[in-house]
Short mmCIF file of C-alpha atoms and ligand atoms in Angstrom, two decimals:
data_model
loop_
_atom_site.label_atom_id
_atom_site.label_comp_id
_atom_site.label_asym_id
_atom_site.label_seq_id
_atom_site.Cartn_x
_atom_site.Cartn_y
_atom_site.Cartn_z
CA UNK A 1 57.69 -45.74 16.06
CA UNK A 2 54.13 -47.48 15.57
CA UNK A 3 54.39 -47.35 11.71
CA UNK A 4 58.13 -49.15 12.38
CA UNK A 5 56.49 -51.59 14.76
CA UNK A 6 53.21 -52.74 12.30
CA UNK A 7 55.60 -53.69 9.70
CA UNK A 8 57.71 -55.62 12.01
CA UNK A 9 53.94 -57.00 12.75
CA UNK A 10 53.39 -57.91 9.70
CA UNK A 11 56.54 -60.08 9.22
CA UNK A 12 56.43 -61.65 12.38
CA UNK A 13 52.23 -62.36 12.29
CA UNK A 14 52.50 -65.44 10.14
CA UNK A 15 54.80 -67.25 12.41
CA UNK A 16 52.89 -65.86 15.18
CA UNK A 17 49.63 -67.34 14.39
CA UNK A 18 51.27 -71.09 13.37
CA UNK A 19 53.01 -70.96 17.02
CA UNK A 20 48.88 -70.13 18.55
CA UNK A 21 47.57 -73.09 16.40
CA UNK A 22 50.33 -75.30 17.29
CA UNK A 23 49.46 -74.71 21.05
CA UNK A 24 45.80 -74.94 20.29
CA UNK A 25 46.35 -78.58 18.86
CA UNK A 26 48.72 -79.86 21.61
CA UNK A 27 47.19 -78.91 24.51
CA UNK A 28 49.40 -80.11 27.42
CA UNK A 29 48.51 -80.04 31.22
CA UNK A 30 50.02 -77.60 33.70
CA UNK A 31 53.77 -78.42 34.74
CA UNK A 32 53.63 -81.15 31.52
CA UNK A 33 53.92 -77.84 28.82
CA UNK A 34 56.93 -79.30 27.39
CA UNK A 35 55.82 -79.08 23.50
CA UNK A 36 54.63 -75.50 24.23
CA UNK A 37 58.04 -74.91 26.15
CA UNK A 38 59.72 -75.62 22.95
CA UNK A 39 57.93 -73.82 20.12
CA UNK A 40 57.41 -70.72 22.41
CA UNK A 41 61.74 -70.73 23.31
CA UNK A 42 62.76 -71.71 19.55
CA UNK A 43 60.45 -68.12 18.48
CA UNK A 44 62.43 -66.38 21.04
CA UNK A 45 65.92 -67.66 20.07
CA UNK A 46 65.99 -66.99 16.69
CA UNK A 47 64.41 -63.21 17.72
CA UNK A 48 68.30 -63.08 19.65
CA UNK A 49 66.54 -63.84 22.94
CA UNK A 50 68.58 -65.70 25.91
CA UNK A 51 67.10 -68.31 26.74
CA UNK A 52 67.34 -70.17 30.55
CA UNK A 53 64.67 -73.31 30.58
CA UNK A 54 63.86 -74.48 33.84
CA UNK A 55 63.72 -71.40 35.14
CA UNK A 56 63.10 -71.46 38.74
CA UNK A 57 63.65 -74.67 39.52
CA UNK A 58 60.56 -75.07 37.47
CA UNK A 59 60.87 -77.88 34.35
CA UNK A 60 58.36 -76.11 31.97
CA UNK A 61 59.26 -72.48 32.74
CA UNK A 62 61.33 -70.05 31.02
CA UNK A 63 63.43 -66.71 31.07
CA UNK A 64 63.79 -65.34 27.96
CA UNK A 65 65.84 -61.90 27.90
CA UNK A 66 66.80 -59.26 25.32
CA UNK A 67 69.11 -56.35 26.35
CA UNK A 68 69.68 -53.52 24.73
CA UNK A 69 73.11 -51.60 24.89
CA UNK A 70 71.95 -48.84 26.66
CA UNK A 71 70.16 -48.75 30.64
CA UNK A 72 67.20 -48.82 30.91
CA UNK A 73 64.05 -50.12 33.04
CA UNK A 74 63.65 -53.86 33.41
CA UNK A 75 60.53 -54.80 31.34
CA UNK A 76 58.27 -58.30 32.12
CA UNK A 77 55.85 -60.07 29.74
CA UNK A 78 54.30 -63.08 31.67
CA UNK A 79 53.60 -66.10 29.34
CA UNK A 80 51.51 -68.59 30.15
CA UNK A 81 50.68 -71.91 28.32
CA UNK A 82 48.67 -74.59 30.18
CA UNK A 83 45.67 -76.02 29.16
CA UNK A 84 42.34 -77.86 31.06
CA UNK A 85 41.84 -81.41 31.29
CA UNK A 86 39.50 -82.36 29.05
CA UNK A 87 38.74 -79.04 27.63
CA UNK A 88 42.18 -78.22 26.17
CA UNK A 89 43.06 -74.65 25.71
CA UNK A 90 39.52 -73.60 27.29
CA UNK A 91 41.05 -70.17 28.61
CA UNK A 92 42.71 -69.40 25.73
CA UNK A 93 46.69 -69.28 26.87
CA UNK A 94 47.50 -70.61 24.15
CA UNK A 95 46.92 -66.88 22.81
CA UNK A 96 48.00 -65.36 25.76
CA UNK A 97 51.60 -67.28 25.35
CA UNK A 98 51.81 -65.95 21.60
CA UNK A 99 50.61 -62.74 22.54
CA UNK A 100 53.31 -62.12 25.24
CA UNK A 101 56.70 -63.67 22.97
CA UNK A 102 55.11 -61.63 19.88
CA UNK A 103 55.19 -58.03 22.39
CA UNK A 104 58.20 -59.11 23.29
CA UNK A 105 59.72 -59.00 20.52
CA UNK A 106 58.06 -56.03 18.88
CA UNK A 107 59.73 -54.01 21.85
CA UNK A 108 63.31 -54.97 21.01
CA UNK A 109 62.58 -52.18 18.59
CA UNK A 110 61.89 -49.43 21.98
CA UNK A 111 64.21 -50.75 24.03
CA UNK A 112 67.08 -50.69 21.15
CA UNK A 113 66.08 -46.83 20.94
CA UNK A 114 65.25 -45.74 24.58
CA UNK A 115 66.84 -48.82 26.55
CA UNK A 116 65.98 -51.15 29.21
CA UNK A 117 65.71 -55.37 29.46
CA UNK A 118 62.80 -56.99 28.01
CA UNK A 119 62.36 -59.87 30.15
CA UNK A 120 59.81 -62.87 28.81
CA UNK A 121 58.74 -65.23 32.25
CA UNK A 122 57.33 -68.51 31.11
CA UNK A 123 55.17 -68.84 34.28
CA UNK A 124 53.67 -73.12 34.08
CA UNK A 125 50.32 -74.31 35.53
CA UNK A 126 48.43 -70.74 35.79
CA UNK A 127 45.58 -73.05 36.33
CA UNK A 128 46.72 -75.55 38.80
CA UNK A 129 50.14 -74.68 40.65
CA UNK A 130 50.37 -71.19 40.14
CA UNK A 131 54.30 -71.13 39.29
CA UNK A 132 54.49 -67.36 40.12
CA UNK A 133 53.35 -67.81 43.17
CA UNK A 134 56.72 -69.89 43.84
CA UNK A 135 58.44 -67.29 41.33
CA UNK A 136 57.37 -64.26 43.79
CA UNK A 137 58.88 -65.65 46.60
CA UNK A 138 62.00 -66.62 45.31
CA UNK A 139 62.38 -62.97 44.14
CA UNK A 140 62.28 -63.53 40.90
CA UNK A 141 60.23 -59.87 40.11
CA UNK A 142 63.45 -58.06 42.87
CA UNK A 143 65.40 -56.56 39.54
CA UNK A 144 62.04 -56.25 37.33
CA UNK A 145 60.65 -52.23 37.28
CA UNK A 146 56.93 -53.29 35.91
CA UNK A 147 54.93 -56.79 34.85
CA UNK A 148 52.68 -57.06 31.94
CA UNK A 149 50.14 -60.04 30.63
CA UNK A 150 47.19 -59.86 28.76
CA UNK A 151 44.74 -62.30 28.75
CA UNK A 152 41.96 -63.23 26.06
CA UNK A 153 38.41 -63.00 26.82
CA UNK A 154 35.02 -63.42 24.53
CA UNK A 155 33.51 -60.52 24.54
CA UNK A 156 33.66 -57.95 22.08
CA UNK A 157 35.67 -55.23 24.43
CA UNK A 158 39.12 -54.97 25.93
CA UNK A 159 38.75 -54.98 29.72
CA UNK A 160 41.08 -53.05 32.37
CA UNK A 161 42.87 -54.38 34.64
CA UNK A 162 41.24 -54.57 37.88
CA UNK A 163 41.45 -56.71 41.22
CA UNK A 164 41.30 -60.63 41.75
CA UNK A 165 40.49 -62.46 44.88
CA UNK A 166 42.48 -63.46 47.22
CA UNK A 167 42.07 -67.63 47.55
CA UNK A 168 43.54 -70.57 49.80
CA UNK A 169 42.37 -74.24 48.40
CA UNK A 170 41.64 -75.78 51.58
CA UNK A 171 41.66 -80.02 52.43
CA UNK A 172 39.44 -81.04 55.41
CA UNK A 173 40.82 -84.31 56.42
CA UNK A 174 38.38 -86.26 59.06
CA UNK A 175 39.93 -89.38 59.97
CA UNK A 176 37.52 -92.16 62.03
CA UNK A 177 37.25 -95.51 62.65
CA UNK A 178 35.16 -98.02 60.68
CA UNK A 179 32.98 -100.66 61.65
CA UNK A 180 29.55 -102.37 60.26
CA UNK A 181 27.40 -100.19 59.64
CA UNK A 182 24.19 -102.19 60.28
CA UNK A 183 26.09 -105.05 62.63
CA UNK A 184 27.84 -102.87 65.05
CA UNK A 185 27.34 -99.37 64.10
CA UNK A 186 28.25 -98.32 67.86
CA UNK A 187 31.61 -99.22 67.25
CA UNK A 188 32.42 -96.91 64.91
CA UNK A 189 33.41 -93.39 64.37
CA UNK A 190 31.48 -91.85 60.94
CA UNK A 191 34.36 -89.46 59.27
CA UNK A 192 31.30 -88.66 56.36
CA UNK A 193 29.46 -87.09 59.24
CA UNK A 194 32.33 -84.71 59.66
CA UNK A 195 32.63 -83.53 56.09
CA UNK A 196 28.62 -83.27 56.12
CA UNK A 197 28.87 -81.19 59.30
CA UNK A 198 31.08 -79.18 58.05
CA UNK A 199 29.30 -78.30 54.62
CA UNK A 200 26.10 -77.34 57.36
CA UNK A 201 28.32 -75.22 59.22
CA UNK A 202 29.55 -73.41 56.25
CA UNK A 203 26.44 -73.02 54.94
CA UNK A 204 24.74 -71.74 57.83
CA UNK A 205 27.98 -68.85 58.01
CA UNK A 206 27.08 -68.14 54.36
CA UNK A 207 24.35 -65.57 55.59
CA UNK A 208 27.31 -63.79 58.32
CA UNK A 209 29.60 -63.25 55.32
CA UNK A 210 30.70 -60.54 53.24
CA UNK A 211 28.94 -59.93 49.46
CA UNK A 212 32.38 -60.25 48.14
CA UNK A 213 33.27 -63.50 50.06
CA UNK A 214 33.15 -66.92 48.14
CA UNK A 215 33.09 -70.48 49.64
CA UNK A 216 32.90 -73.51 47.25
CA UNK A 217 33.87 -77.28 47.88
CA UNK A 218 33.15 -80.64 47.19
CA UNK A 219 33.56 -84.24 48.77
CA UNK A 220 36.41 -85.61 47.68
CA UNK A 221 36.28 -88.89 49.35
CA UNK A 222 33.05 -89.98 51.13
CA UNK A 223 33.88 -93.62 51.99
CA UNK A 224 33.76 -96.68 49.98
CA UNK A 225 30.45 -98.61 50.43
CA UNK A 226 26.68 -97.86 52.48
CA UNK A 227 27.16 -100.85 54.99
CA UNK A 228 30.80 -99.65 55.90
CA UNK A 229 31.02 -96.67 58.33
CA UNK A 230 33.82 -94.58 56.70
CA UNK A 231 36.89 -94.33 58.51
CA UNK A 232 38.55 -91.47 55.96
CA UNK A 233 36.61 -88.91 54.24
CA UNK A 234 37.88 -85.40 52.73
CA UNK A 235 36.38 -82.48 51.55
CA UNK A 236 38.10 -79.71 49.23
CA UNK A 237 37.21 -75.94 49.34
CA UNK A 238 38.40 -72.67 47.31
CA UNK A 239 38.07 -69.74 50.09
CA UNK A 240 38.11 -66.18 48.38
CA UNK A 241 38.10 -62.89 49.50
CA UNK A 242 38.81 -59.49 47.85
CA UNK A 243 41.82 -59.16 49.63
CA UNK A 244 44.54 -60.82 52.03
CA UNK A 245 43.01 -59.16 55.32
CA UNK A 246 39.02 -60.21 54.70
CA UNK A 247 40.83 -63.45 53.69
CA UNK A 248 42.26 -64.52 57.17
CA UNK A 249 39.43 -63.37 59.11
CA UNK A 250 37.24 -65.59 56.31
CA UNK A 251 39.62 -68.72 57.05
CA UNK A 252 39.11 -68.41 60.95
CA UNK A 253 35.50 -68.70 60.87
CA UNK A 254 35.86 -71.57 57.90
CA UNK A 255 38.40 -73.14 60.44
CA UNK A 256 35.83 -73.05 63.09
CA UNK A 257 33.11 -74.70 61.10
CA UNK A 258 35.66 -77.27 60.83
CA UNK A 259 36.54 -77.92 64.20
CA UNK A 260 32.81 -77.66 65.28
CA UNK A 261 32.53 -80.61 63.00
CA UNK A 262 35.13 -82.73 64.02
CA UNK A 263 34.22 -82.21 67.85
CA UNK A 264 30.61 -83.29 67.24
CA UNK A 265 31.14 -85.59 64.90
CA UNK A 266 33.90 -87.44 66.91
CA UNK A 267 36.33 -87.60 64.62
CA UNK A 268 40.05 -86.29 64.35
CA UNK A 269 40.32 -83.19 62.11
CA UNK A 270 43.80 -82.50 59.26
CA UNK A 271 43.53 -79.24 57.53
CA UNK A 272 46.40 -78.50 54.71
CA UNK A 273 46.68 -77.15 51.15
CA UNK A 274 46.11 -78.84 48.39
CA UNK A 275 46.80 -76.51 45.81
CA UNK A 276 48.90 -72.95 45.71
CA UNK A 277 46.92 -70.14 47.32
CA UNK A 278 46.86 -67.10 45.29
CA UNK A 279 46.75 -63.28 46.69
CA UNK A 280 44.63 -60.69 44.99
CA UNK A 281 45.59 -58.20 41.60
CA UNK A 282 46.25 -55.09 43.22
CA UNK A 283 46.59 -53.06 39.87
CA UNK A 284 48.73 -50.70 39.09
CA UNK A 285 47.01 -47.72 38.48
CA UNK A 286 49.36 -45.57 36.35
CA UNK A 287 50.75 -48.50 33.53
CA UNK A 288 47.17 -49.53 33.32
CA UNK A 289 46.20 -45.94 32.16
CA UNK A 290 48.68 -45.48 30.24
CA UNK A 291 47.82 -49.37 28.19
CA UNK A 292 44.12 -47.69 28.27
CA UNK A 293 45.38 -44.27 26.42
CA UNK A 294 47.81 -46.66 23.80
CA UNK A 295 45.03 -48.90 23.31
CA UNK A 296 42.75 -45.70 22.48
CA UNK A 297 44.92 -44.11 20.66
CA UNK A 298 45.22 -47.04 18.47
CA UNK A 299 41.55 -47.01 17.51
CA UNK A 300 40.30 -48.84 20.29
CA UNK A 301 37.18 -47.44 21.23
CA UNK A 302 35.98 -48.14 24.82
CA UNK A 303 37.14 -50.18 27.59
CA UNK A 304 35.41 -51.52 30.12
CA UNK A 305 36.33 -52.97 34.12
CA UNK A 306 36.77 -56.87 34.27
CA UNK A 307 34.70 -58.50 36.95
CA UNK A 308 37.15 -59.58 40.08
CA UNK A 309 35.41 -63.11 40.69
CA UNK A 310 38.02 -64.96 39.93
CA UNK A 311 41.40 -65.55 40.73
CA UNK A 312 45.10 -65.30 39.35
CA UNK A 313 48.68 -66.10 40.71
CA UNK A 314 49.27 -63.09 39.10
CA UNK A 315 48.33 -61.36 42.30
CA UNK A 316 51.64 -62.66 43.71
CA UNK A 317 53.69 -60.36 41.51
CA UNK A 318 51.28 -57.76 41.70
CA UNK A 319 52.29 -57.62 46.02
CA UNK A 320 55.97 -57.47 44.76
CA UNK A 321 56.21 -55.48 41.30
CA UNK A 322 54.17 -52.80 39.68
CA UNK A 323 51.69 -55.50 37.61
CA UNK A 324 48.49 -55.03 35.29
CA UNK A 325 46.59 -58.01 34.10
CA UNK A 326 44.02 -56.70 31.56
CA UNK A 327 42.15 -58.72 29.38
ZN1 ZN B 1 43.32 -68.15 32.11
#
């Protein structure tokens, strides 16, 4: 079967590596992945892939199926294709998109022989939105037996799959009420002096938290001018925790800080989302050894764990559907 498979490989690599550079010279925000959409679908189509475009309510995703005649498991690649502003494709999905159509279609080839569904998600905005967040709980992974991706990385090994961090992107709102600030600074109500509470507060729970625990945030807004006593000021934070349970009791101290904040400070306190929260990789233990002993046997000749400091909406799917996210 492998010797079958490199020499489908080899006819498929050229086009392969044109649809990579293509994506690596049109970077395209998340949710705006139109051009990548395209080029990623046409590769598909003319492998005899069925294609459904805005998947999911979603205008830059995709499902992209092959079935074979006979039953077999369900099979998910997860594509991703968004770049970084500035940057462009800084994390590299543009290889991570080619690498998941070009699997795809290299396991027409099992799936005609053992059977099963190969199923190719186009999951948008990895970086921003987190589309499979919304794909999780629409239960888009109910009729799928196991989800793959792969992503790149610089270094010179392939690294397991291991564990993410939970997150929740948190907005601290403090809404006050402006006046002078050198003719009638009585009058007013300082919403800065809520954010800058709250940063002390969080700081001083820093020392009370777990080693595994991450807080991180900026001012987003901190008024408009020195002599005006800001009326609106908002603060943004990325909250992350190994997993969903450390994670809650994480936010409720976070919370507090806030509140503590907005009662000294005076002022009245919004807390929302401002991006998609993302849950952590649980990996699955048995596909990833079995990608370990492939990858081996293939020539491959150590692998090592990948750090869990980060996080991925891949974590959704991995709380719904066998998943491994190696790199
Ligand atoms: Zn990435």
């Amino acid at each position: 079967m492998y010797s079958k498979l490199e020499s489908k490989y080899d006819k498929i690599f050229q086009e392969l590596k044109r649809i990579n550079r293509f994506m690596y010279d049109n970077p395209e925000l998340g949710l705006r992945e139109f051009k990548a959409l395209n080029i990623l679908t046409e590769f598909l189509k003319e492998n005899n892939f069925k294609i459904e475009t805005k998947f999911c309510n979603i205008e830059t995703a995709f499902l992209a199926t092959y079935n074979s005649t006979k039953k077999g498991p369900n099979i998910a690649i997860l594509a991703e294709y968004d770049a970084l502003p500035d940057i462009g494709h800084g994390c590299g999905h543009n290889l991570l998109g080619t690498t998941s159509i070009g699997a795809g279609v290299l396991l027409k080839g099992f799936v005609n022989e053992y059977g099963g569904t190969i199923s190719i998600i186009g999951t948008p905005a990895e970086e921003t939105f987190g589309t499979k967040v919304q794909m999780a709980k629409n239960e888009v992974f109910k009729d799928i037996d196991l989800a793959m991706i792969v992503h790149p990385t610089s270094g010179n090994y392939h690294l397991r799959s291991t564990s993410s961090q939970a997150m929740e992107a948190l907005e601290f709102k403090f809404l006050g009420k402006t006046s002078h600030a050198a003719g009638s600074p009585h009058l007013g109500i300082n919403a800065l002096d809520g954010v800058i509470n709250l940063f002390n507060g969080i700081n001083a729970l820093r020392q009370q938290i777990l080693e595994s625990d991450r807080v991180h945030g900026i001012i987003k807004n901190g008024g408009e001018a020195a002599n005006i006593i800001p009326d609106l000021s908002i603060a943004h934070f990325y909250v992350r925790s190994k997993n969903r349970k450390d994670l809650l009791s994480l936010l409720k101290k976070v919370e507090n800080c806030a509140y503590g904040a907005a009662l000294s400070s005076g002022t009245t306190l919004e807390i929302s989302n401002y991006e998609t929260s993302f849950l952590n990789l649980i990996t699955n233990k048995t596909l990833m050894d079995l990608y370990e002993k492939q990858l081996l046997s293939l020539g491959i000749e150590k692998m090592k764990d990948s750090q869990s400091s980060g996080s991925t909406d891949a974590g959704d799917v991995s709380y719904v559907c066998p998943t491994i996210h190696p790199y």
